[in-house]
Coordinates of C-alpha atoms and ligand atoms in Angstrom, one line a residue:
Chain A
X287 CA -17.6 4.6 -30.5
X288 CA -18.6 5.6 -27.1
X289 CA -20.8 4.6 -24.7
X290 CA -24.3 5.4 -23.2
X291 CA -25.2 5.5 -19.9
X292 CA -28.6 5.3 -18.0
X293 CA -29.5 5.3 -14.3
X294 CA -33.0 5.0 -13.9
X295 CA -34.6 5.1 -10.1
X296 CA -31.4 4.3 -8.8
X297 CA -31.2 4.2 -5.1
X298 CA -27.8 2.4 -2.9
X299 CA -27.5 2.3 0.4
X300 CA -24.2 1.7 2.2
X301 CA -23.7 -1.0 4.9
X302 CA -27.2 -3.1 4.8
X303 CA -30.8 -2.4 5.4
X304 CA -30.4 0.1 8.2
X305 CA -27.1 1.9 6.5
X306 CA -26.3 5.3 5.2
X307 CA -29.2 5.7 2.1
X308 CA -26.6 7.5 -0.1
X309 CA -29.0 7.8 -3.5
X310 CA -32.6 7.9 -3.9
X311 CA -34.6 7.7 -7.3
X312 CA -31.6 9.1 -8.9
X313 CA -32.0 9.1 -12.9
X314 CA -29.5 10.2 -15.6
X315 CA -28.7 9.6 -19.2
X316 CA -25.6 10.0 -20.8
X317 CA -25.5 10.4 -24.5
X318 CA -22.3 9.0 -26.5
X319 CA -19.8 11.0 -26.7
X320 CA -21.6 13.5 -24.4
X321 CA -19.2 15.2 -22.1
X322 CA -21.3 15.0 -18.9
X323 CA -20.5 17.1 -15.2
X324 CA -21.9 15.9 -12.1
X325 CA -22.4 18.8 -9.0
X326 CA -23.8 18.8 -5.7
X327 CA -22.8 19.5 -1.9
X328 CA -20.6 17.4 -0.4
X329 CA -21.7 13.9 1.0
X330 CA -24.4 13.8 -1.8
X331 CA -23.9 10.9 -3.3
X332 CA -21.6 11.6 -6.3
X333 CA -18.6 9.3 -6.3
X334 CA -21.5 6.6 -4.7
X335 CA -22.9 7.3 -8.7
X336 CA -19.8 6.7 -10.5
X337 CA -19.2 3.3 -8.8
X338 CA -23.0 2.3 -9.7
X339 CA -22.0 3.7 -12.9
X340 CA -19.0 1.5 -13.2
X341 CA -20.5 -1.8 -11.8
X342 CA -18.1 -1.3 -8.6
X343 CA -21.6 -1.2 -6.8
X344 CA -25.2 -1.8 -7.1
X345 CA -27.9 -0.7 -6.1
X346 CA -30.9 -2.3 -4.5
X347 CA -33.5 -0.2 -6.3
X348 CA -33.2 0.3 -10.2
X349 CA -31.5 -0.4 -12.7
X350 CA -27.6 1.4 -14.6
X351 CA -27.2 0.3 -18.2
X352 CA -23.8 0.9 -19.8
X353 CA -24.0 0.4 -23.9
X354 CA -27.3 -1.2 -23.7
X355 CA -26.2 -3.4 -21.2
X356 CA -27.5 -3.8 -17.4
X357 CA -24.7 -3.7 -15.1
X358 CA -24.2 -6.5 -13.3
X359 CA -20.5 -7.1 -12.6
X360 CA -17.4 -4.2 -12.8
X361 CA -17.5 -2.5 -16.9
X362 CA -14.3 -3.5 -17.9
X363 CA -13.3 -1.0 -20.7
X364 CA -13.5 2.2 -18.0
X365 CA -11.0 4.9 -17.3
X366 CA -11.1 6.3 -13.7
X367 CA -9.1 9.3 -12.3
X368 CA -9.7 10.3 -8.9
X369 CA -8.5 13.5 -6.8
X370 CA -6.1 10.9 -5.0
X371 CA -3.8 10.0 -7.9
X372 CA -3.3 6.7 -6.5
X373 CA 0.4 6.0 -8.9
X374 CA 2.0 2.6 -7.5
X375 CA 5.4 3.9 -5.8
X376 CA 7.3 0.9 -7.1
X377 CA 6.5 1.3 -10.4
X378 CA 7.9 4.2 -12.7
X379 CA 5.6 6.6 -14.0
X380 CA 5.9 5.1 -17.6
X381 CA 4.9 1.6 -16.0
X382 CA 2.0 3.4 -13.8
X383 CA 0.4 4.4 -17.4
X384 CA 1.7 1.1 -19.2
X385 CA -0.7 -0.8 -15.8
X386 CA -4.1 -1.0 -17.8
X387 CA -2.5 -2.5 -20.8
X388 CA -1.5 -5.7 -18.4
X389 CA -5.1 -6.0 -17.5
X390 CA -7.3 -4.9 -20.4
X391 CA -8.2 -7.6 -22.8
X392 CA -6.7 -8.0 -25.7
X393 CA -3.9 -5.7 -24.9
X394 CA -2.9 -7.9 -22.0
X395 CA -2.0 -11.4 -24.2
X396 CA -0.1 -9.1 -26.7
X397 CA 1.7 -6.9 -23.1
X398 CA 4.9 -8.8 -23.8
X399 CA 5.4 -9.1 -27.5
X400 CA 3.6 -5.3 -28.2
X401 CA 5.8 -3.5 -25.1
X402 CA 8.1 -1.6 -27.3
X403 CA 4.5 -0.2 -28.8
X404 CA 2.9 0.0 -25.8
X405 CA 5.6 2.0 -24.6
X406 CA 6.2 4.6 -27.4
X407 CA 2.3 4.7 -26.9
X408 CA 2.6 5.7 -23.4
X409 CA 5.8 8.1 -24.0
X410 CA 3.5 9.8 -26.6
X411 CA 0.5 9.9 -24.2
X412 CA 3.2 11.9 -21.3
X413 CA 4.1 14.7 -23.6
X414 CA 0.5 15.0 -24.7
X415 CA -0.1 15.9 -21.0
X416 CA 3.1 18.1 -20.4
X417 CA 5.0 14.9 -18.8
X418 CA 7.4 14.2 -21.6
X419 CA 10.4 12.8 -20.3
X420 CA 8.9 11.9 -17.1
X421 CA 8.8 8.3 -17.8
X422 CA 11.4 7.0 -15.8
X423 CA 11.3 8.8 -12.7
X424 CA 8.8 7.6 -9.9
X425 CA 5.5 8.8 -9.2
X426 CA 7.0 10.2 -5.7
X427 CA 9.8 12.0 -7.0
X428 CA 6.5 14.6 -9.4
X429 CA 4.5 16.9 -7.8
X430 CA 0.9 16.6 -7.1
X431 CA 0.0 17.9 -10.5
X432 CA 1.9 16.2 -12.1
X433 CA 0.7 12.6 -10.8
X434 CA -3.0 13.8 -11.8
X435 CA -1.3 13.9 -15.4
X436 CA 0.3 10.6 -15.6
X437 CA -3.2 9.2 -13.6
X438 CA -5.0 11.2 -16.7
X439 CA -2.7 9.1 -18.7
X440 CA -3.2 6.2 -17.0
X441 CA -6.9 6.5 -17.7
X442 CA -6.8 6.8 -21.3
X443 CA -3.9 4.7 -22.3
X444 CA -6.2 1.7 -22.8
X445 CA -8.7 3.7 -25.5
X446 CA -11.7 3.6 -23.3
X447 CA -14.6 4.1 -24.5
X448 CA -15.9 6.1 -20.9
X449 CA -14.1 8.0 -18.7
X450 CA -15.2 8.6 -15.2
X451 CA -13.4 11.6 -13.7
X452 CA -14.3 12.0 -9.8
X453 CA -13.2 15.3 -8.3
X454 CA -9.7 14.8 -10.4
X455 CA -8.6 18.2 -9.6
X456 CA -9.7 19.1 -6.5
X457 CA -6.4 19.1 -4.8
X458 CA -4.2 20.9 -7.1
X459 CA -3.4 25.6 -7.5
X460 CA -5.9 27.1 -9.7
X461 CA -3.3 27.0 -12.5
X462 CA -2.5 23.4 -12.4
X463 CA -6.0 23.2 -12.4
X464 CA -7.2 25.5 -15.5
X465 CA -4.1 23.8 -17.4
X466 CA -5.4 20.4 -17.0
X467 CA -9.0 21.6 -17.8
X468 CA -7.4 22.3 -21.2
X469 CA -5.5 18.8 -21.1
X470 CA -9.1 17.0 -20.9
X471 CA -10.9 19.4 -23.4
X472 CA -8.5 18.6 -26.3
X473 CA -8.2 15.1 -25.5
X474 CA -11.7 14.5 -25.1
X475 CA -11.6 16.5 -28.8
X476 CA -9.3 14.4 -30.4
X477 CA -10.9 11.1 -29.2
X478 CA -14.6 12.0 -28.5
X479 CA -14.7 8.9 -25.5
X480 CA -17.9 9.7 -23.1
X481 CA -16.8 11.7 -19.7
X482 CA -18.4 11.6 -17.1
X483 CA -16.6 14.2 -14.6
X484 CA -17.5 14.6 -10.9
X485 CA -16.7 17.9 -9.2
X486 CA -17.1 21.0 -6.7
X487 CA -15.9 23.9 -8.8
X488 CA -19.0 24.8 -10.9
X489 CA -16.5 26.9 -13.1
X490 CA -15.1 23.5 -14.2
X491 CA -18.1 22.0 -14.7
X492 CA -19.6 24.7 -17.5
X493 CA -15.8 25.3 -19.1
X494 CA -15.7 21.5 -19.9
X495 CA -19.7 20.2 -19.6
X496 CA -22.1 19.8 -22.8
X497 CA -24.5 19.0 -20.3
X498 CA -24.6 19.6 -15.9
X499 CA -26.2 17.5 -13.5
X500 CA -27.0 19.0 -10.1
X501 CA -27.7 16.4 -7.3
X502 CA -29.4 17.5 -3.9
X503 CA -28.2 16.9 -0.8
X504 CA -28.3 13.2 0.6
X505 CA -29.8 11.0 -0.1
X506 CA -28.8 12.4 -3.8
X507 CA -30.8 12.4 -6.9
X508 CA -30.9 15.2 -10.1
X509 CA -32.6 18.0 -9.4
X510 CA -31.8 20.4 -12.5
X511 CA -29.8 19.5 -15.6
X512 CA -28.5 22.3 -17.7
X513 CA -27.2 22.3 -21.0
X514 CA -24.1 23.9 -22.0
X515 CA -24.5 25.3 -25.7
X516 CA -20.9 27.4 -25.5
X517 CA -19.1 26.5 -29.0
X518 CA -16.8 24.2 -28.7
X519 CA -13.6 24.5 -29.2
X520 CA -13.4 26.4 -25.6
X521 CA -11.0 29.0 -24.8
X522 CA -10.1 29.6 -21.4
X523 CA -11.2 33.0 -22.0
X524 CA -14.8 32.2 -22.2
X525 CA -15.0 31.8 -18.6
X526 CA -14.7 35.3 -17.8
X527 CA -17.8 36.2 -20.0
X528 CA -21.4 37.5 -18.4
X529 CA -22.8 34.7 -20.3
X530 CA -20.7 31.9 -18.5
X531 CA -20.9 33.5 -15.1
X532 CA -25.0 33.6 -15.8
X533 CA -24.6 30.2 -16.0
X534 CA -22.0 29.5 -12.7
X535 CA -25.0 31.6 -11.1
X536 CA -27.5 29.6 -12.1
X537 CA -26.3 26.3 -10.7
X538 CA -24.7 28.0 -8.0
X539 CA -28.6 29.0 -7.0
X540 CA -29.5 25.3 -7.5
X541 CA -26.9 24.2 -4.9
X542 CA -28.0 26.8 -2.5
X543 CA -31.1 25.5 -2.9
X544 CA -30.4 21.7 -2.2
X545 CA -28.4 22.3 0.9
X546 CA -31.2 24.7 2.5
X547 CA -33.3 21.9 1.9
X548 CA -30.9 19.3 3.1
Chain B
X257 CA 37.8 28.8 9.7
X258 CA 35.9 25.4 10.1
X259 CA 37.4 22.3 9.8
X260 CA 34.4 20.3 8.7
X261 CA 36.3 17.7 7.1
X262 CA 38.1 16.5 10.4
X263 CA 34.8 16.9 12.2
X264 CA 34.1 13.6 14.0
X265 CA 30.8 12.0 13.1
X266 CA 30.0 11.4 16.8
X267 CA 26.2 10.0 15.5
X268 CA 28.3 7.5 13.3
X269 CA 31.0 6.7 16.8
X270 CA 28.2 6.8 19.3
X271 CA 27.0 3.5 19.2
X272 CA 30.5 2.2 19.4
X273 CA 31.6 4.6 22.1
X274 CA 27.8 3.5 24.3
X275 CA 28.7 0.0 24.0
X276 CA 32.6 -0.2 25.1
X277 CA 30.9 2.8 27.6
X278 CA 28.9 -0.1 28.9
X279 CA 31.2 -2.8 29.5
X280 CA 33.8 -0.1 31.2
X281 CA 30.7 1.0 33.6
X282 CA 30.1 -2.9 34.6
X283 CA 33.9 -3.8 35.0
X284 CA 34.1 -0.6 37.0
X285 CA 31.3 -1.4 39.4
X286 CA 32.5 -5.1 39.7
X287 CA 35.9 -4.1 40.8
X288 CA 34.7 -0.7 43.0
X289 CA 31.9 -3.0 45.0
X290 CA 33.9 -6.0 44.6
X291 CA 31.1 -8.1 43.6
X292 CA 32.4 -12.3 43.4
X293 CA 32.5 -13.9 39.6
X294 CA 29.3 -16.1 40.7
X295 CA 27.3 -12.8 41.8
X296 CA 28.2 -10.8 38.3
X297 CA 31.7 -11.8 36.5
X298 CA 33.2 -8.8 34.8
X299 CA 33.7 -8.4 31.1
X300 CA 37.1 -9.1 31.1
X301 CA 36.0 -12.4 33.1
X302 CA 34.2 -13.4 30.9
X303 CA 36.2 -13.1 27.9
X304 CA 38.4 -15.5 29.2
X305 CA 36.0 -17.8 30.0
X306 CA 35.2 -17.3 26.4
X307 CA 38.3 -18.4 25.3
X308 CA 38.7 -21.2 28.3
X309 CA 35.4 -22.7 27.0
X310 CA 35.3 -21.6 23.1
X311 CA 35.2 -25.3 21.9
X312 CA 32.3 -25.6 23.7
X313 CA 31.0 -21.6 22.6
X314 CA 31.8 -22.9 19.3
X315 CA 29.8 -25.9 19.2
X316 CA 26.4 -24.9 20.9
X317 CA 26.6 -21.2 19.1
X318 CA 26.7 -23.0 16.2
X319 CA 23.5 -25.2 17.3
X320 CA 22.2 -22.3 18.4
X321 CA 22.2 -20.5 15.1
X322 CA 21.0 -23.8 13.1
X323 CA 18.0 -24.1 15.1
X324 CA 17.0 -20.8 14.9
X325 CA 18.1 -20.3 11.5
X326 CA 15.9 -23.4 10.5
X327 CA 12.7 -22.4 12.5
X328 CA 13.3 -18.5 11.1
X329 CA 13.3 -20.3 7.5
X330 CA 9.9 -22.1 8.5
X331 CA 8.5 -19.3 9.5
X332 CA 9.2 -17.2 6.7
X333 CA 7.6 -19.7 3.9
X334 CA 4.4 -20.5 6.5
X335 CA 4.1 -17.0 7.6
X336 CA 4.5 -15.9 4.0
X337 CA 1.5 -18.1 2.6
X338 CA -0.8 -18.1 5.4
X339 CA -0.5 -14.3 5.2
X340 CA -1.3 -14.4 1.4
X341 CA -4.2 -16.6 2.2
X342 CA -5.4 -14.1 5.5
X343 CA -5.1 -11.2 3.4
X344 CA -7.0 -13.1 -0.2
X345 CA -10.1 -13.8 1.6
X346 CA -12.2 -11.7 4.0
X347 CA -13.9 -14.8 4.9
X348 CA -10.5 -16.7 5.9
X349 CA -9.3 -13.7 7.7
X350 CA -12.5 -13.8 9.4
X351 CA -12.3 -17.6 10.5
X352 CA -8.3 -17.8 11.5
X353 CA -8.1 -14.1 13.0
X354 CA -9.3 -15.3 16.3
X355 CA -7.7 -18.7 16.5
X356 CA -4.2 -16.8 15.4
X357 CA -5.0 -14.2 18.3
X358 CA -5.6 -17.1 20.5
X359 CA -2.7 -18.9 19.3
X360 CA 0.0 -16.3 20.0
X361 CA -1.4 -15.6 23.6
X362 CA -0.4 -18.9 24.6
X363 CA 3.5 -18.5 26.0
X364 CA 5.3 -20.8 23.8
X365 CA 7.1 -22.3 26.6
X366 CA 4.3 -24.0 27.8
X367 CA 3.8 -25.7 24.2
X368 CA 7.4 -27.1 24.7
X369 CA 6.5 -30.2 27.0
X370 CA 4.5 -31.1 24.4
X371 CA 6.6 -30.7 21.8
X372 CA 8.7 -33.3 23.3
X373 CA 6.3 -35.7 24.3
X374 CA 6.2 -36.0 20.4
X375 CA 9.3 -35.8 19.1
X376 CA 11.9 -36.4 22.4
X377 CA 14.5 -34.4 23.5
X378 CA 16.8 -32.9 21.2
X379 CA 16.8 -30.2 18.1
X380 CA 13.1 -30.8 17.2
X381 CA 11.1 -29.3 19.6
X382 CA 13.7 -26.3 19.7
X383 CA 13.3 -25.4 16.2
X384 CA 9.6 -26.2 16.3
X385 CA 9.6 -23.4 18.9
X386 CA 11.5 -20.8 16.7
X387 CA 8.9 -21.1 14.1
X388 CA 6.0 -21.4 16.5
X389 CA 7.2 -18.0 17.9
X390 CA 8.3 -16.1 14.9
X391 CA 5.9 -17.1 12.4
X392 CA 3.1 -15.2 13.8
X393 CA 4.2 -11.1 13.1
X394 CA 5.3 -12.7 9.2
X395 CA 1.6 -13.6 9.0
X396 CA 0.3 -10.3 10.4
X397 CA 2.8 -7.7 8.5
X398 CA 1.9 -9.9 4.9
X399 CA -1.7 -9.7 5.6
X400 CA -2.1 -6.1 6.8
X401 CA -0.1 -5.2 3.4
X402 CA -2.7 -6.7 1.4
X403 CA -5.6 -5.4 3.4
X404 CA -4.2 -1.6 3.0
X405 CA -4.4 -1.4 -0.7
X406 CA -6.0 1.7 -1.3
X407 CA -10.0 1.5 -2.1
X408 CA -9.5 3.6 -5.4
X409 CA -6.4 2.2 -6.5
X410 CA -8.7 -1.3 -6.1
X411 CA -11.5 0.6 -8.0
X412 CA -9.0 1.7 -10.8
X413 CA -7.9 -2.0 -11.6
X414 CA -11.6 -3.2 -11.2
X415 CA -13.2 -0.8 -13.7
X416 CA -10.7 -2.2 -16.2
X417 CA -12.1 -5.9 -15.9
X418 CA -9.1 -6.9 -13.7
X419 CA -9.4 -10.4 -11.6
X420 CA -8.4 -10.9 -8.0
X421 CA -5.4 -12.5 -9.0
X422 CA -4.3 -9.7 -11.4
X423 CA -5.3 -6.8 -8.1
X424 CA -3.2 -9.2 -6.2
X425 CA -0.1 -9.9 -8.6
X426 CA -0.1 -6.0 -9.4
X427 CA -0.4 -5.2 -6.0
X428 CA -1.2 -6.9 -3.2
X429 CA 2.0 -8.3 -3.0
X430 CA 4.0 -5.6 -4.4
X431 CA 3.0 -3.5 -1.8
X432 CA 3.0 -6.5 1.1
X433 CA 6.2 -6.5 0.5
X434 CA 8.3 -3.6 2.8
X435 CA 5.8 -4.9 5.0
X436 CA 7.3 -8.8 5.2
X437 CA 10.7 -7.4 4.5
X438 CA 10.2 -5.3 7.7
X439 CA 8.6 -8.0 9.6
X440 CA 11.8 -10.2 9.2
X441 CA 13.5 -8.5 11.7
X442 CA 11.5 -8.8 14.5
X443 CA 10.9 -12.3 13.4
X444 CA 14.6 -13.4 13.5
X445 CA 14.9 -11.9 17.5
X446 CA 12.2 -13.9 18.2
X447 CA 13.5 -16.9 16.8
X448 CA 16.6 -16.9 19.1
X449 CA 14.1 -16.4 21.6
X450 CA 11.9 -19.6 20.8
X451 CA 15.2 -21.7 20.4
X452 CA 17.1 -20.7 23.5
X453 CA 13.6 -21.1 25.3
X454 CA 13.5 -24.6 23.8
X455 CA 17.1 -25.4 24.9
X456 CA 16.6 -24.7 28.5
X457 CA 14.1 -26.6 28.7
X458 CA 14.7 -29.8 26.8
X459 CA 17.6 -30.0 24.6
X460 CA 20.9 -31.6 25.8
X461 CA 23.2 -29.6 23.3
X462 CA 22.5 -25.8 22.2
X463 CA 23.6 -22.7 24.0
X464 CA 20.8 -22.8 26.2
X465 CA 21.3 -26.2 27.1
X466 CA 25.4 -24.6 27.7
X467 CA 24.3 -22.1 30.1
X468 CA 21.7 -24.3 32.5
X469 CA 24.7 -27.0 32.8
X470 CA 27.1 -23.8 33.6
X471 CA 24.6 -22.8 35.9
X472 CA 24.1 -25.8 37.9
X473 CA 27.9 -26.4 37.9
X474 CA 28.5 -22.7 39.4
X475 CA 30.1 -21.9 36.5
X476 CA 28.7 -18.2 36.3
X477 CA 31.1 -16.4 33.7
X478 CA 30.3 -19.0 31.5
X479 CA 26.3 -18.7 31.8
X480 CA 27.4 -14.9 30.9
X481 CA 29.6 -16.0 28.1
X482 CA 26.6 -17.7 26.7
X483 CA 24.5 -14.5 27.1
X484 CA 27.0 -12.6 24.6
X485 CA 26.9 -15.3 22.5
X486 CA 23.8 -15.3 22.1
X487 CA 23.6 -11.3 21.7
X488 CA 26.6 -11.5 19.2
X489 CA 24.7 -13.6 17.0
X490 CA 21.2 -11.7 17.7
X491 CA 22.8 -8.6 16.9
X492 CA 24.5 -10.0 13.6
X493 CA 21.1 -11.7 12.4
X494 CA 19.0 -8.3 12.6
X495 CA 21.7 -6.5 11.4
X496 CA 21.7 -8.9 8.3
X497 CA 17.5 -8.5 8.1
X498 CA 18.1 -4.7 8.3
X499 CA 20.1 -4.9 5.4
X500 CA 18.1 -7.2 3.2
X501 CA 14.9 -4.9 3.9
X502 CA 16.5 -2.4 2.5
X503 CA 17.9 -3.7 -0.4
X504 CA 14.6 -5.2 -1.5
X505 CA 12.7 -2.3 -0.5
X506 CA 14.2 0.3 -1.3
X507 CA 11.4 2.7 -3.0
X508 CA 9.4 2.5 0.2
X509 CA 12.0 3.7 2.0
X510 CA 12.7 7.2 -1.0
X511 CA 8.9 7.5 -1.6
X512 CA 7.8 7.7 2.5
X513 CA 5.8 4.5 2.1
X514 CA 3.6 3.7 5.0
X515 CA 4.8 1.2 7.1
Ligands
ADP715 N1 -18.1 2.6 1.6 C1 -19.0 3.3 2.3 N2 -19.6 2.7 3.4 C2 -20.5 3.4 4.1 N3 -21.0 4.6 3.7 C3 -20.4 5.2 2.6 C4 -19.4 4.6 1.9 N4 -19.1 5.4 0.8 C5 -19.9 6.5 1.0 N5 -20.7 6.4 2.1 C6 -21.7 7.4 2.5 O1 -22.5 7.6 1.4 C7 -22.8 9.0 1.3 C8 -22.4 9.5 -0.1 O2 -21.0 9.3 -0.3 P1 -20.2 9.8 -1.6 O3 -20.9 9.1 -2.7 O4 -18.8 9.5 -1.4 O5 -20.5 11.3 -1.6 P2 -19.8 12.5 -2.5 O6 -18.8 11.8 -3.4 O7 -20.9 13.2 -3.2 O8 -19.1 13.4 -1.5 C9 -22.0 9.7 2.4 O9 -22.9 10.0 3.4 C10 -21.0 8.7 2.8 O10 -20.7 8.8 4.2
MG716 MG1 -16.8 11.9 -3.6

């Protein structure tokens, strides 16, 4: 189960020889099952790692390997979640989550026959997030938060084996936001699929993180990893001890640090 | 106290009450200045050359309507597929954008001699016009659909092994949808447009072809019963397209879509 990834001396530019350098020697390893955060100023590089990551780009120095494999063309078994929730508007939000299983091999070849499965699957999936009976209105007619739900569900409906999270809930009230913090932690428990979540708010990074990368400012690489050794299952609570804030300090330093230098 | 419910809807009466507004303002002015039926004929003039000359009306509205009905139709399939193609390939976008732009700035009427050196005088060349006309904002509305999908929505689908074909099938076309549906409308106008152009020009039946013979025979109200004609069933095709965007479209329209 699960699925190790390794960027080593990574670097990607944007828009040929002369474009934007967006990462520069970058290298990170991902254990299985590792629940791994991403931070680092704005512009850095991060969402230009989870494509590398994903085989949605590549880079023209180094090499990524997902599961022992060098990345050459898009991973196919990945859920992604961004801060845009991106839910078709034609489709119902039961059909948004069902959208993997018409693309995903072998789930696709069995779509028709398997549906009435597929669909309890994805009913069970909604209430798991706080969405049950949400199935049948349209991604337009939820709020914000809620569309990040179904697009969590949307991302883990298939059983991936990696989950890349970029930014996911940057856009939504600090509530929403601790609420869904707790979504991820207990499904992340309950199926132990690698994360790999992108984000601003160092706060989210050490609730959920067993390990933090910190990225300097562009062209990105890592420039401090810390482990988080808090016992899991996390309370909310545990963010408002000294020992959790030691550590939002501490990475709050590193980032003051890479944009002085930036 | 208030009598909302025998409040007139004057939003729902106002185009009604513009148009009859209209005509009164024009019959008006023709009887206050006086003007002669061969200057400007007034409405009620030309409502009875209407009915004087509906056999012929009748006739040419009809072949009116076919040709531009038949070069809409050929302009929905060819605009539909080339649009699909423009919008699949960056490469064929790349290579047809230009010769489309370069296409559409030539003024159709000038392609119309042509057209008839190839296929003579008659319906031909007029519905060849229609689709030559229309065909082009089909293309552009189906392809800028498909070249809008969202980057991460792309990314989503990618990351889960998914093929061009499935992005497309999922939704490119999904989502080029409102957009062709909305493109329709315009398309349609223009078709009357490319047909009557055609009509004047070289066609001996049509009711372009009715109004230069009405012309040349001094026969003004009935070049102006030809103009309603002509609006009647431009009005009455849009209004139609109107309708069938928004049956098929209808989530666009509830979820705020960009069109
Ligand atoms: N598709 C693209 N084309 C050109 N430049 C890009 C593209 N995507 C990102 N960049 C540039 O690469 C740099 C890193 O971007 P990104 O990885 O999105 O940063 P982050 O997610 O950390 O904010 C930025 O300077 C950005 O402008
Ligand atoms: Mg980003």
């Amino acid at each position: 189960m699960s699925v190790p990834i390794t960027l080593s001396d990574v670097s990607h530019r944007y828009g040929g020889a002369t474009g934007t350098l967006a990462l520069d020697g970058c290298s990170l390893t991902v254990r299985p099952g590792e629940f791994a955060a991403v931070v680092g100023p704005s512009g850095c590089g991060k969402s230009t790692l989870m494509k590398l990551a994903t085989g949605l780009q590549f880079p023209f120095k180094g090499t990524v390997t997902v599961a022992g494999e060098r990345v050459t063309k898009p991973v196919t078994m990945a859920g992604m979640a961004f801060q845009n929730p991106t839910m078709l508007p034609w489709r119902t939000t039961l059909r948004n989550v069902l959208l993997p299983l018409e693309i995903v091999r072998p789930h696709r070849q069995r779509f028709r026959a398997d549906r009435a499965i597929f669909e309890a699957k994805a009913e069970d999936l909604l209430s798991v997030v706080g969405l049950e009976g949400f199935g049948q209105k349209f991604p337009w007619q939820l709020s914000g938060g809620m569309q990040q739900r179904a697009s969590l569900c949307r991302a883990l409906i298939h059983e991936p084996e990696l989950l890349m999270l970029d930014e996911p809930f940057g856009a939504l009230d600090a509530f929403t936001r601790e609420e869904l913090w707790c979504v991820i932690r207990d499904l992340q428990e309950a199926r132990k699929f690698t994360v790999v979540l992108v984000t601003h708010d160092l706060r989210e990074a050490v609730f959920l993180a067993d390990r933090i990368f910190v990225m300097s400012g562009r062209p990105g690489r890592i420039i401090a990893e810390r482990t988080v050794s808090f016992p899991r299952p996390r309370d909310l609570s545990v963010t408002y001890t000294p020992e959790f804030m030691a550590v939002v300090q501490e990475l709050r330093a590193h980032i003051s640090e890479a944009r002085a230098a930036a | 106290m208030t009598t909302a419910v025998s409040r007139i809807d004057w939003i729902r009466l106002s185009p009604w009450l513009y148009t009859i507004g209209l005509f009164v303002l024009w019959e008006a002015c023709v009887l206050v200045l006086g003007l002669p039926p061969f200057i400007l004929p007034a409405p009620t003039t030309i409502v009875a050359a209407m009915v004087e000359f509906w056999p012929a009306i009748w006739k040419n509205g009809l072949q009116t309507l076919f040709t531009t009905l038949a070069g809409f139709a050929a302009a929905v399939v060819g605009g539909l597929a080339l649009g699909l193609l423009v919008g699949w390939s960056r490469t064929v976008y790349a290579g047809l954008y230009p010769l489309m732009i370069g296409f559409n700035s030539i003024p159709k009427v000038a392609v119309v001699p042509i057209l008839v050196l190839w296929f003579g005088i008659g319906t031909v060349p007029a519905i060849i016009t229609a689709f030559l006309i229309s065909f082009f904002p089909v293309v552009v509305n189906v392809a800028t659909g498909l070249a809008t999908i969202e980057p991460e929505t792309e990314d989503v689908l990618k990351a889960l092994g998914a093929s061009k074909m499935d992005i497309m099938l999922k939704v490119g076309i999904p989502r080029a949808l409102p957009y062709f549906f909305g493109s329709l409308k315009v398309a349609i106008t223009l078709a009357f447009v490319g047909s009557v152009i055609a009509e004047t020009v070289a066609a001996n039946s049509g009711v372009g072809h009715m109004m230069l013979t009405a012309q040349s025979n001094f026969q003004v109200p009935l070049v102006f019963a030809g103009l309603v004609t002509l609006a009647v069933e431009g009005i009455v095709a849009y209004a139609l397209m109107a309708w069938v965007e928004k049956r098929m479209t209808g989530w666009a329209h509830r979820s705020g879509f960009a069109q």
